[in-house]
Short mmCIF file of C-alpha atoms in Angstrom, two decimals:
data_model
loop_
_atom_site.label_atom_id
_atom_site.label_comp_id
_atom_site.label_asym_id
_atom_site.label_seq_id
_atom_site.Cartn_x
_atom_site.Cartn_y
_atom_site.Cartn_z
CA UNK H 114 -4.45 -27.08 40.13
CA UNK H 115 -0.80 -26.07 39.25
CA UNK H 116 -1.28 -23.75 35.70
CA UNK H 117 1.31 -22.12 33.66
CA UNK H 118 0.17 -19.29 31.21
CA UNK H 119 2.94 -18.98 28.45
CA UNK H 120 3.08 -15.31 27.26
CA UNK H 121 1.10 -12.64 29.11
CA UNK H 122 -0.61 -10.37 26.29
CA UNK H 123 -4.63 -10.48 26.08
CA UNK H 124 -5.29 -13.63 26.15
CA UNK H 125 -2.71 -14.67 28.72
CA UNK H 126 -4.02 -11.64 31.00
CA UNK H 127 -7.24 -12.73 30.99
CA UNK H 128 -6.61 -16.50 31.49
CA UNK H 129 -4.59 -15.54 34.58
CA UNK H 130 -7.62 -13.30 35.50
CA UNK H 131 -10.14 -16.72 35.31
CA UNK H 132 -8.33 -18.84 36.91
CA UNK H 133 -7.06 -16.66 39.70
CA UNK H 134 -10.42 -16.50 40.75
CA UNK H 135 -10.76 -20.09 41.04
CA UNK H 136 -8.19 -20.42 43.41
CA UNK H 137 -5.58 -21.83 41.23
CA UNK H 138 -1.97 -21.36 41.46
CA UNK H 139 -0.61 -19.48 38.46
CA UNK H 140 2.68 -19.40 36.94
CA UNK H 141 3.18 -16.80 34.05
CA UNK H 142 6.03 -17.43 31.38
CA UNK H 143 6.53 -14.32 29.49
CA UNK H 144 9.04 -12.69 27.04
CA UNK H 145 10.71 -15.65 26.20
CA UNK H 146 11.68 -17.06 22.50
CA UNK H 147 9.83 -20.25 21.23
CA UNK H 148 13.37 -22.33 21.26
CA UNK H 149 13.70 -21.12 24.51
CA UNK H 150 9.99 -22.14 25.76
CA UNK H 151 10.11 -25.73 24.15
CA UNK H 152 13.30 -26.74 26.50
CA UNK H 153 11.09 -25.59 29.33
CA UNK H 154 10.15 -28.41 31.78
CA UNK H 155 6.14 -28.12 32.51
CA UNK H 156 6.15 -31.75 33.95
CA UNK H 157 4.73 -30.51 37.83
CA UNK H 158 2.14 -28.48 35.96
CA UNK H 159 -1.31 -30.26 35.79
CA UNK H 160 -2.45 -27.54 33.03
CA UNK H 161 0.31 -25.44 30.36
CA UNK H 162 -2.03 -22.66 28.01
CA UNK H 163 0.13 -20.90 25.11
CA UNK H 164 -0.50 -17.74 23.91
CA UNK H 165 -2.33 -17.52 20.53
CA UNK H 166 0.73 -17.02 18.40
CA UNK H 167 2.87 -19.93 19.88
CA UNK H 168 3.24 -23.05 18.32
CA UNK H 169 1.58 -26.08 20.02
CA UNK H 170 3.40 -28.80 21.76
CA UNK H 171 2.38 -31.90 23.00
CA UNK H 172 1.06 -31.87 26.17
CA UNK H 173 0.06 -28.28 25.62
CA UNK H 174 -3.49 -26.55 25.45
CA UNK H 175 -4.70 -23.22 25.02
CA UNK H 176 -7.39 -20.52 26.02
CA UNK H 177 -9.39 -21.37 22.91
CA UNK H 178 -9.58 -24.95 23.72
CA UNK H 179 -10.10 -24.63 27.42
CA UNK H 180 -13.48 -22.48 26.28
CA UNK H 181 -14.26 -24.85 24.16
CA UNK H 182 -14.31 -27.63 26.67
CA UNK H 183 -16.41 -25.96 29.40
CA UNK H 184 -19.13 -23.50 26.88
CA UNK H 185 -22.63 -24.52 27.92
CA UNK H 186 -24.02 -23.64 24.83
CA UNK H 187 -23.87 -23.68 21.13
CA UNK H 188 -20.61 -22.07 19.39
CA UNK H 189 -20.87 -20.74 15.59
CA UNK H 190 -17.09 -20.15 14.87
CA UNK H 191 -15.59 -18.17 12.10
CA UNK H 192 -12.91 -17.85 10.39
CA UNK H 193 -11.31 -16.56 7.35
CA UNK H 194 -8.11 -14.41 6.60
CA UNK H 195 -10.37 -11.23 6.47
CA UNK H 196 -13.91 -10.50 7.22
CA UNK H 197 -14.01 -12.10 10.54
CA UNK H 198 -14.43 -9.23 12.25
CA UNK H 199 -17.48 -7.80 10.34
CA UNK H 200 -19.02 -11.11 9.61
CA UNK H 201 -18.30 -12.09 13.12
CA UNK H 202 -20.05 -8.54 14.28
CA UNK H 203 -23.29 -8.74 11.82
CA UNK H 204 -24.12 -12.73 12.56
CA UNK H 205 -24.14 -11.10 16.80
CA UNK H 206 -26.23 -8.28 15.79
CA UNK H 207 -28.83 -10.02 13.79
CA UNK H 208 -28.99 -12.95 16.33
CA UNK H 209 -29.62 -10.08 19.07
CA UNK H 210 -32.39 -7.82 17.18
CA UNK H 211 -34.22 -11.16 16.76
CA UNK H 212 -33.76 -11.65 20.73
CA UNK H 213 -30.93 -14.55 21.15
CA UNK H 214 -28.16 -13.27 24.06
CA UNK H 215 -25.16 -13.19 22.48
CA UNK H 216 -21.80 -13.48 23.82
CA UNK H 217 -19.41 -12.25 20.78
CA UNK H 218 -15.80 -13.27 21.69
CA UNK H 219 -11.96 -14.33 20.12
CA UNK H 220 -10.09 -12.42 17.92
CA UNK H 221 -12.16 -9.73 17.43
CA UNK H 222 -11.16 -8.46 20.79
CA UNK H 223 -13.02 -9.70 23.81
CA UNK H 224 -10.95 -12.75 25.67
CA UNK H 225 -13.13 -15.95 25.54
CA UNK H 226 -12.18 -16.54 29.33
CA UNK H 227 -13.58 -12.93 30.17
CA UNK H 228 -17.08 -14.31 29.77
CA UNK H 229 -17.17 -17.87 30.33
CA UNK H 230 -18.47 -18.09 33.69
CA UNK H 231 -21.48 -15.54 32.66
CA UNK H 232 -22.64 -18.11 29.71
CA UNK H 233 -25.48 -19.83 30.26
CA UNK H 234 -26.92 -22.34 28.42
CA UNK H 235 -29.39 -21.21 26.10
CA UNK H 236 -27.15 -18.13 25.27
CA UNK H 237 -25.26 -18.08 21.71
CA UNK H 238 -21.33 -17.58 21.22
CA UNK H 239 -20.13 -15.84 18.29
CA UNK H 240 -15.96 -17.13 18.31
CA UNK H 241 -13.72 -15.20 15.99
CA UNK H 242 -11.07 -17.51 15.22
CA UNK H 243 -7.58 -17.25 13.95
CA UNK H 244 -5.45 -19.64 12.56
CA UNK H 245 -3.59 -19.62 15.77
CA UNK H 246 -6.57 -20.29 18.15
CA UNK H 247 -7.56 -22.99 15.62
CA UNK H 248 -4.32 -24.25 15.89
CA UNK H 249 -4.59 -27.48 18.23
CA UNK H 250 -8.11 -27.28 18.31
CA UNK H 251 -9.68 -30.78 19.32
CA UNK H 252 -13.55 -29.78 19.55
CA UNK H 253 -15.45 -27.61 16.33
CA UNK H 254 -18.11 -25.37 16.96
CA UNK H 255 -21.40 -26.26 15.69
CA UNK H 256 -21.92 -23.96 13.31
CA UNK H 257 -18.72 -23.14 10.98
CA UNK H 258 -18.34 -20.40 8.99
CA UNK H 259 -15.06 -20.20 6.55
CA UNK H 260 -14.43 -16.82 4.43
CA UNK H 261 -12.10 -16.14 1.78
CA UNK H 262 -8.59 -17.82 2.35
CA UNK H 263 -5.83 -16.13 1.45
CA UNK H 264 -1.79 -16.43 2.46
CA UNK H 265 -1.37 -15.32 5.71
CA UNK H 266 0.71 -15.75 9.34
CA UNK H 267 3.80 -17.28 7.06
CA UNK H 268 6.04 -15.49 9.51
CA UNK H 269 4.89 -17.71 12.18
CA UNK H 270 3.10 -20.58 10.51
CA UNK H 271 5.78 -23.67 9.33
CA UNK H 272 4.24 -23.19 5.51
CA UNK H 273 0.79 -22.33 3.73
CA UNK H 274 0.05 -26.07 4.30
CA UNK H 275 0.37 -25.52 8.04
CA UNK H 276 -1.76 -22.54 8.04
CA UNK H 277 -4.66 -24.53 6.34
CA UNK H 278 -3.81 -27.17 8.32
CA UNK H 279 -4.99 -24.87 11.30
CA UNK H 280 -8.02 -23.49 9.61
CA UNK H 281 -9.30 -26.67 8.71
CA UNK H 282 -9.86 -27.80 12.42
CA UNK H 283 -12.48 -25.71 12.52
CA UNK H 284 -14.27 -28.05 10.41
CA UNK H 285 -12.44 -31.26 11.62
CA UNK H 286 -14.35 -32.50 14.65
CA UNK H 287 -17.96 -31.56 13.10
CA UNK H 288 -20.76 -34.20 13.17
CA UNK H 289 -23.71 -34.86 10.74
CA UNK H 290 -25.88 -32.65 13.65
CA UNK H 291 -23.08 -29.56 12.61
CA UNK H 292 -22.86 -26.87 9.77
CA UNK H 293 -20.02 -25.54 7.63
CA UNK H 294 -21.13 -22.18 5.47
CA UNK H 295 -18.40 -21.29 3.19
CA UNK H 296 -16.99 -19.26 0.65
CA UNK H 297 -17.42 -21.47 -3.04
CA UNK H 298 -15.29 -18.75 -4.82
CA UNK H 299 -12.41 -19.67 -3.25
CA UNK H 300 -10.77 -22.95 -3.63
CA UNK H 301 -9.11 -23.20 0.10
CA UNK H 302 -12.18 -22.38 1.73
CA UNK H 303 -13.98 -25.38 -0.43
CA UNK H 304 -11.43 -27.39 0.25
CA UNK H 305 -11.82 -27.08 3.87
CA UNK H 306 -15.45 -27.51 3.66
CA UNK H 307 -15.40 -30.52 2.56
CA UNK H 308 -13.46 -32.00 5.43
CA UNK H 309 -17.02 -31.38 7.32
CA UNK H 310 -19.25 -34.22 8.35
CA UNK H 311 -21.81 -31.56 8.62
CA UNK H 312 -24.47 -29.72 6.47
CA UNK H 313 -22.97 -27.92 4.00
CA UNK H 314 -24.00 -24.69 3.04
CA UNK H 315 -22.09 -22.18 0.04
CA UNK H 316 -21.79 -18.68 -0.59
CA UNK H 317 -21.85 -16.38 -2.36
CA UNK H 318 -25.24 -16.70 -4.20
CA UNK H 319 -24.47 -16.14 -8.27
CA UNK H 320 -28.23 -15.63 -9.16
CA UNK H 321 -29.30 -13.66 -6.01
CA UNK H 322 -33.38 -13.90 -5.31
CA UNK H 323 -35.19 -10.50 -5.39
CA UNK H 324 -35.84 -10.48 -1.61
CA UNK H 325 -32.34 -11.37 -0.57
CA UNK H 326 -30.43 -8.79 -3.21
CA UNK H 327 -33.10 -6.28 -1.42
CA UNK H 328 -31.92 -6.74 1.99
CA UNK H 329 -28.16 -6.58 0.86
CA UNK H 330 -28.87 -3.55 -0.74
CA UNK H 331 -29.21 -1.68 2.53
CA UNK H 332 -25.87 -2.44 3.79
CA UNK H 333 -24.31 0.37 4.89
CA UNK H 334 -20.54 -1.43 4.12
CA UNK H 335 -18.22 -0.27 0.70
CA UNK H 336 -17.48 -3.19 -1.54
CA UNK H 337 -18.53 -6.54 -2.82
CA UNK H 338 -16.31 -8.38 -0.24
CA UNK H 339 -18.73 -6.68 2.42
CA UNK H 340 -21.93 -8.20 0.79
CA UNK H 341 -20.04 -11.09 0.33
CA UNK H 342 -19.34 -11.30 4.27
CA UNK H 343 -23.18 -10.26 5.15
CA UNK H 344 -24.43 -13.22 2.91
CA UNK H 345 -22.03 -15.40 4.69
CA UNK H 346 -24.23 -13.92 8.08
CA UNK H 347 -27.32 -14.29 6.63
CA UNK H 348 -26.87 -17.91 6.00
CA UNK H 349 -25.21 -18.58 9.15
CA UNK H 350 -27.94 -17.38 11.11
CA UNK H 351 -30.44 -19.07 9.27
CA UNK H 352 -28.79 -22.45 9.51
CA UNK H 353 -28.44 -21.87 13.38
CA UNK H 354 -32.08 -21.30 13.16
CA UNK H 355 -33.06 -23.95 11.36
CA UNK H 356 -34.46 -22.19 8.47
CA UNK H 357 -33.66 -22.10 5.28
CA UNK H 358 -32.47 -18.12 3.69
CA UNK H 359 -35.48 -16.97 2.34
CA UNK H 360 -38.03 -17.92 5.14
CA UNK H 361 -35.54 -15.99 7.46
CA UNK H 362 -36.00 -13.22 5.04
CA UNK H 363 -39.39 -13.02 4.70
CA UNK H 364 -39.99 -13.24 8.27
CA UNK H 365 -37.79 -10.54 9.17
CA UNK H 366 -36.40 -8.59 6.31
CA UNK H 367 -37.49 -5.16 7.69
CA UNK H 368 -35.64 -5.83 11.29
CA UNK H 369 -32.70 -7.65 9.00
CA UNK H 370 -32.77 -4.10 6.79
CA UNK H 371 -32.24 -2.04 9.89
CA UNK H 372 -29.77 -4.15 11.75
CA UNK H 373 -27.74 -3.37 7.84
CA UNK H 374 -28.31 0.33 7.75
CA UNK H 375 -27.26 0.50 11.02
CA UNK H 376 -24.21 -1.89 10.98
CA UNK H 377 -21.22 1.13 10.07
CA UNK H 378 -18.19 -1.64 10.72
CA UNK H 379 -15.68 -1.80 12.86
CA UNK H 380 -13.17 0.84 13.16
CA UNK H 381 -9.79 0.76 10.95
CA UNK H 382 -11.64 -1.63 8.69
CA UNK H 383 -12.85 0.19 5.84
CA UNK H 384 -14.25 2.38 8.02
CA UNK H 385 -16.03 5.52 6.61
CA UNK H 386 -14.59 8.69 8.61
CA UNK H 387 -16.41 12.15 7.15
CA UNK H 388 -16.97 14.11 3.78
CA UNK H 389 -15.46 17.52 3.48
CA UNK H 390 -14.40 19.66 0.84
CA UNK H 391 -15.17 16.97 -1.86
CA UNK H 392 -13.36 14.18 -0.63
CA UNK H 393 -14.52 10.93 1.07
CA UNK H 394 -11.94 9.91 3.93
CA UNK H 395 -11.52 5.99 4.41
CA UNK H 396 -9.65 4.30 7.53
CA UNK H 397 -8.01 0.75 6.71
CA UNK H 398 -5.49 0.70 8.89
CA UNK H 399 -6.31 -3.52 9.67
CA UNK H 400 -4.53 -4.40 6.10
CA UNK H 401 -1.61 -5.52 7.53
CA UNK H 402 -0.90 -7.93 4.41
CA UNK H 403 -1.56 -7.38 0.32
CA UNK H 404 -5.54 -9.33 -0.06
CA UNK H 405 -7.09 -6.79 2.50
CA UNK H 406 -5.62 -3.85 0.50
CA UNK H 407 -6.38 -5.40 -2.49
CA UNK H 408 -10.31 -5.85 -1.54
CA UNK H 409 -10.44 -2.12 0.03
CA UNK H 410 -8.75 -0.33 -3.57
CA UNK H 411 -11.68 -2.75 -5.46
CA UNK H 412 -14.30 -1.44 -3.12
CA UNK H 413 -14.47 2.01 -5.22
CA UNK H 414 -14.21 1.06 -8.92
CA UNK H 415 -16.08 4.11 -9.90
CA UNK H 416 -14.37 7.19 -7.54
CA UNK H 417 -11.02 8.51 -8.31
CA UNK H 418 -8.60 6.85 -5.47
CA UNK H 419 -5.49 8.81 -3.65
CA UNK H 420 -4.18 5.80 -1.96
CA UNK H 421 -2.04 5.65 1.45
CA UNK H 422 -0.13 2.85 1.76
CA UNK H 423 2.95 1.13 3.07
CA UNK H 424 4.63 -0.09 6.27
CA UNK H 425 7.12 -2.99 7.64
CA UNK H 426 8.60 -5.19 5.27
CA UNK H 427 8.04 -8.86 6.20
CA UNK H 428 10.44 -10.15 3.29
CA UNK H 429 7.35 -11.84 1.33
CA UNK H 430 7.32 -11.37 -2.22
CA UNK H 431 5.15 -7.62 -3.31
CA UNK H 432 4.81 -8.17 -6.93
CA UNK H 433 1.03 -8.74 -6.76
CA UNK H 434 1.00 -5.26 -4.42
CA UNK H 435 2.65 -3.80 -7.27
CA UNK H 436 1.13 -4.69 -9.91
CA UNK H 437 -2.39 -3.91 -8.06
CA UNK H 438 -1.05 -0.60 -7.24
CA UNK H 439 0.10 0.49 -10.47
CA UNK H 440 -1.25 -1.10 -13.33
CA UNK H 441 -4.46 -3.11 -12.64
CA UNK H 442 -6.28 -0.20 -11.04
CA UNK H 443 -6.78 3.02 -13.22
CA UNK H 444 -9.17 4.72 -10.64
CA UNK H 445 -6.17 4.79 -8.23
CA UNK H 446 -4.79 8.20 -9.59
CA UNK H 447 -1.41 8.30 -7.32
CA UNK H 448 -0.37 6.44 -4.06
CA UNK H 449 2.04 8.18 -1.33
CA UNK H 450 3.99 5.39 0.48
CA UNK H 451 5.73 5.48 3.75
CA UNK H 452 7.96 2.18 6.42
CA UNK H 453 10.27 0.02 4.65
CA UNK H 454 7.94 -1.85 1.88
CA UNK H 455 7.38 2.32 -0.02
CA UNK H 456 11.05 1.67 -1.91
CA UNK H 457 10.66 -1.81 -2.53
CA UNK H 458 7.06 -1.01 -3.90
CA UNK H 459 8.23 1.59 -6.00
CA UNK H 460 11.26 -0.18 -7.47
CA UNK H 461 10.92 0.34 -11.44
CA UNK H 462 7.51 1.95 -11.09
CA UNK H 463 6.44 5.26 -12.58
CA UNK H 464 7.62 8.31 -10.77
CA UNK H 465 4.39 9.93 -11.76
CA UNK H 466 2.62 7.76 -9.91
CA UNK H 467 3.89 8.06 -6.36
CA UNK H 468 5.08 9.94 -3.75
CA UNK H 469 7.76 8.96 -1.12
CA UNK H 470 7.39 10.18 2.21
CA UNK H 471 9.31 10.10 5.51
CA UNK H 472 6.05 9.74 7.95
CA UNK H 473 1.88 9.58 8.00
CA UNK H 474 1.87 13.71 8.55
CA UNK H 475 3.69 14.16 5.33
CA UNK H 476 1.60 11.34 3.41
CA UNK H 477 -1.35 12.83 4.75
CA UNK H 478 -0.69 16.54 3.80
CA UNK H 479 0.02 15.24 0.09
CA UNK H 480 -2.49 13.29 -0.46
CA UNK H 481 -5.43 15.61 1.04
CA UNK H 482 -3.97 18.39 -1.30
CA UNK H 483 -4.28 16.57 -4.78
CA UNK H 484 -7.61 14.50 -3.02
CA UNK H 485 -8.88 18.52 -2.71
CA UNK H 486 -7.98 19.60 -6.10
CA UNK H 487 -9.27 16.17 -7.86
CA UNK H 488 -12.64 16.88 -6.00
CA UNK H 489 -13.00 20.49 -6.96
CA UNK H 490 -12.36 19.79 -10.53
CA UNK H 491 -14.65 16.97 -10.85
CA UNK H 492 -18.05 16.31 -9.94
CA UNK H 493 -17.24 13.07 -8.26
CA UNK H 494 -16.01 12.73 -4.85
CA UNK H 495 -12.83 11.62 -4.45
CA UNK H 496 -11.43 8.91 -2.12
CA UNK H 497 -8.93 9.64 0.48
CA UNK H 498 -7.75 5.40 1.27
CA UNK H 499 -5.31 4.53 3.96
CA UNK H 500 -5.24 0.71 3.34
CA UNK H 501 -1.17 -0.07 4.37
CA UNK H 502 -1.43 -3.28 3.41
CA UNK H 503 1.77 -4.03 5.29
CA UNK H 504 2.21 -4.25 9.23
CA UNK H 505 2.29 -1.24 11.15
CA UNK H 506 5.51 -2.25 13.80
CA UNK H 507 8.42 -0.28 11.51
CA UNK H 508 6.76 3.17 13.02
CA UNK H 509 3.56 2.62 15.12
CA UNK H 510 2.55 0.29 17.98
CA UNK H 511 -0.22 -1.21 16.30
CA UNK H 512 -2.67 -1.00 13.84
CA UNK H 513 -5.04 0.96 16.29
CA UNK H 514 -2.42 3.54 16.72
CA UNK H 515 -1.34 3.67 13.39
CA UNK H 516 -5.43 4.28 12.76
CA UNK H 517 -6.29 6.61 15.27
CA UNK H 518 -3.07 8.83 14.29
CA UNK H 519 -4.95 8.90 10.55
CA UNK H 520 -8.00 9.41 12.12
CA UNK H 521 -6.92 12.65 14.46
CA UNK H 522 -4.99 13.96 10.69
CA UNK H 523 -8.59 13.91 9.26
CA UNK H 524 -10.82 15.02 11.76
CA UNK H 525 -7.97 18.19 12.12
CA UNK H 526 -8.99 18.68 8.13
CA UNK H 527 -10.83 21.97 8.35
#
């Protein structure tokens, strides 16, 4: 079979790995722009896979897809503009401390295509999916789970009605036999719930029973959002189970408890660093866009905040940064801002209430300074917050590197 692989990043890599070994002849199509791609003439190719981020054509499919097709077993997809990751990561590790081999794959890092040929059929895929890999999708995983929606990927999606256009096929293809948990706070995520033919289950709980507001309780995860995503697990698991929540609970709420205590996130997402000298350091270096920053400053209502903050300027509208930032949160005692969004952030702002700086070592120095002197005259710990909630590309590779440059800053704090 003839196969051409447009764009060579993860994905692509990996797809070119699988395929290779199957004796296939490969053609890769890389650094290209989408105008010039769509002139492209694919017609001797019996197979064209785009890269996540490219916009389907006809006659195109995609990694995501391709898994889909040829998974021997049972799929629970999820998706969401944040929370994947974690909800993605506590639905494996429950699933696996009650004995179910788990294959946890997508977005969250590991290439679907990487394991594919391992799966067998009584194993369990847990798919963290992106608007992007949802994109064209034809087939919906059995079990469904949609978080919080919130504006996202506008840089690349047509409109917002093309980015829930995408979400929603995870949904779209779901029989009576399938399940769709979702998020009944928030309208989009109804909204695409009840496109489902399948059972459908809400979240989050508003009058929580005893035993499930116990297990919750030992979460080890900052911030309502983060019980919000381990309900969203909870039920998941026990719909794949074919339980109902509190039978799940009461069969297993010690070995659920522990899998929580021992769950400490996934790095740059609100991820707890150390303690030292009175201040509580705090790595969000995912929030590449205005809701995740928003959910990580609302994670610590009760803690003085010295927030870090700031990064490329995509040219959508920062108002509701702003007024977050400096009027709606009076925990949040000053913010130092560096990359292109700290002027427009600060633009008719109090003076008071931020710092300018040229990099992350300067914002760093700053803010663990007045962090250490908050700490020392209070009682409370303070909170030391990077949370950009911006994308990292106007002076980092990445949001890993942009993390792991804060991380190395704190664990240098003597």
């Amino acid at each position: 079979m003839k196969i051409a692989i447009l764009g060579y990043g993860k994905e692509g890599k990996s797809a070119e790995s699988y395929f290779q070994k199957q004796g296939h002849d490969i053609q890769i199509f890389d650094n290209f722009t989408p105008a010039d791609i769509s002139k492209e003439d694919f017609s001797s190719f019996d197979l064209v896979l785009r890269s996540p981020s490219l916009q389907p054509q006809a006659g195109w499919s995609s990694m995501t897809r391709y898994f889909f097709d040829h998974c021997p077993c049972s799929i629970i997809g999820v998706t969401g503009t944040k929370g994947k990751g974690t909800t993605c990561s506590i639905i494996a590790a429950i699933l696996e401390t009650l004995g179910h081999k788990v294959w946890l794959v997508g977005n969250i890092g590991t290439p679907a295509l990487d394991v594919l040929d391992q799966i067998q059929p009584n194993d369990t895929v847990v798919y963290e999916m992106s608007s992007f890999q949802l994109w064209d999708l034809e087939k919906s995983p059995h079990l469904a789970t949609v978080l919080r929606i919130e504006s996202d990927h506008l840089n690349v999606h047509k409109d917002y009605n093309d980015y829930i256009s995408a979400k929603t096929n995870i949904v779209k293809y779901q029989t009576t036999q399938d399940f769709c948990i979702y998020n009944q706070n928030n309208i989009d995520s109804t909204a695409i719930a009840k496109q489902s033919a399948g059972t459908k289950i809400p979240y989050p709980t508003p009058n929580k029973s005893a035993l499930l507001g116990d297990v919750l309780n030992t979460l080890n995860l900052p911030g309502e959002h983060n019980r919000e995503n381990a309900e969203a697990a909870l039920r998941t698991v026990a719909a794949y189970l074919g339980q109902n929540l509190e039978d799940l609970l009461a069969q297993n709420a010690d070995v659920i408890k522990q899998t929580f205590k021992s769950f400490h996130g996934l790095p740059h997402r609100l991820q707890f660093l150390r303690e030292t000298n009175g201040v509580k350091y705090y790595d969000d270096n995912f929030s590449s866009a205005f809701p995740a920053l928003d959910v990580a400053l609302a994670a610590f209502p009760n803690q003085p905040i010295i927030l870090i903050a700031g990064g490329k300027d995509r040219g959508i509208n920062l108002t509701p940064a702003k007024k977050r930032i400096f009027h709606d949160t009076p925990n949040l005692t000053k913010v130092f801002l560096i990359g292109e969004t700290s002027t427009l952030l600060t633009q008719g702002e109090d003076t008071t209430k931020y710092q300018l700086c040229t990099n992350l070592d300067e914002a760093f120095a700053s803010a663990r300074q007045l962090a250490e002197k908050i700490a020392k005259d209070s009682s409370i710990p303070a909170i030391l917050l990077m949370s950009p909630g911006a994308p990292s590309f106007d002076m980092f590779q990445n949001f890993v590197d942009r993390g792991e440059k804060f991380q190395k800053l704190v664990q240098e704090v003597a």
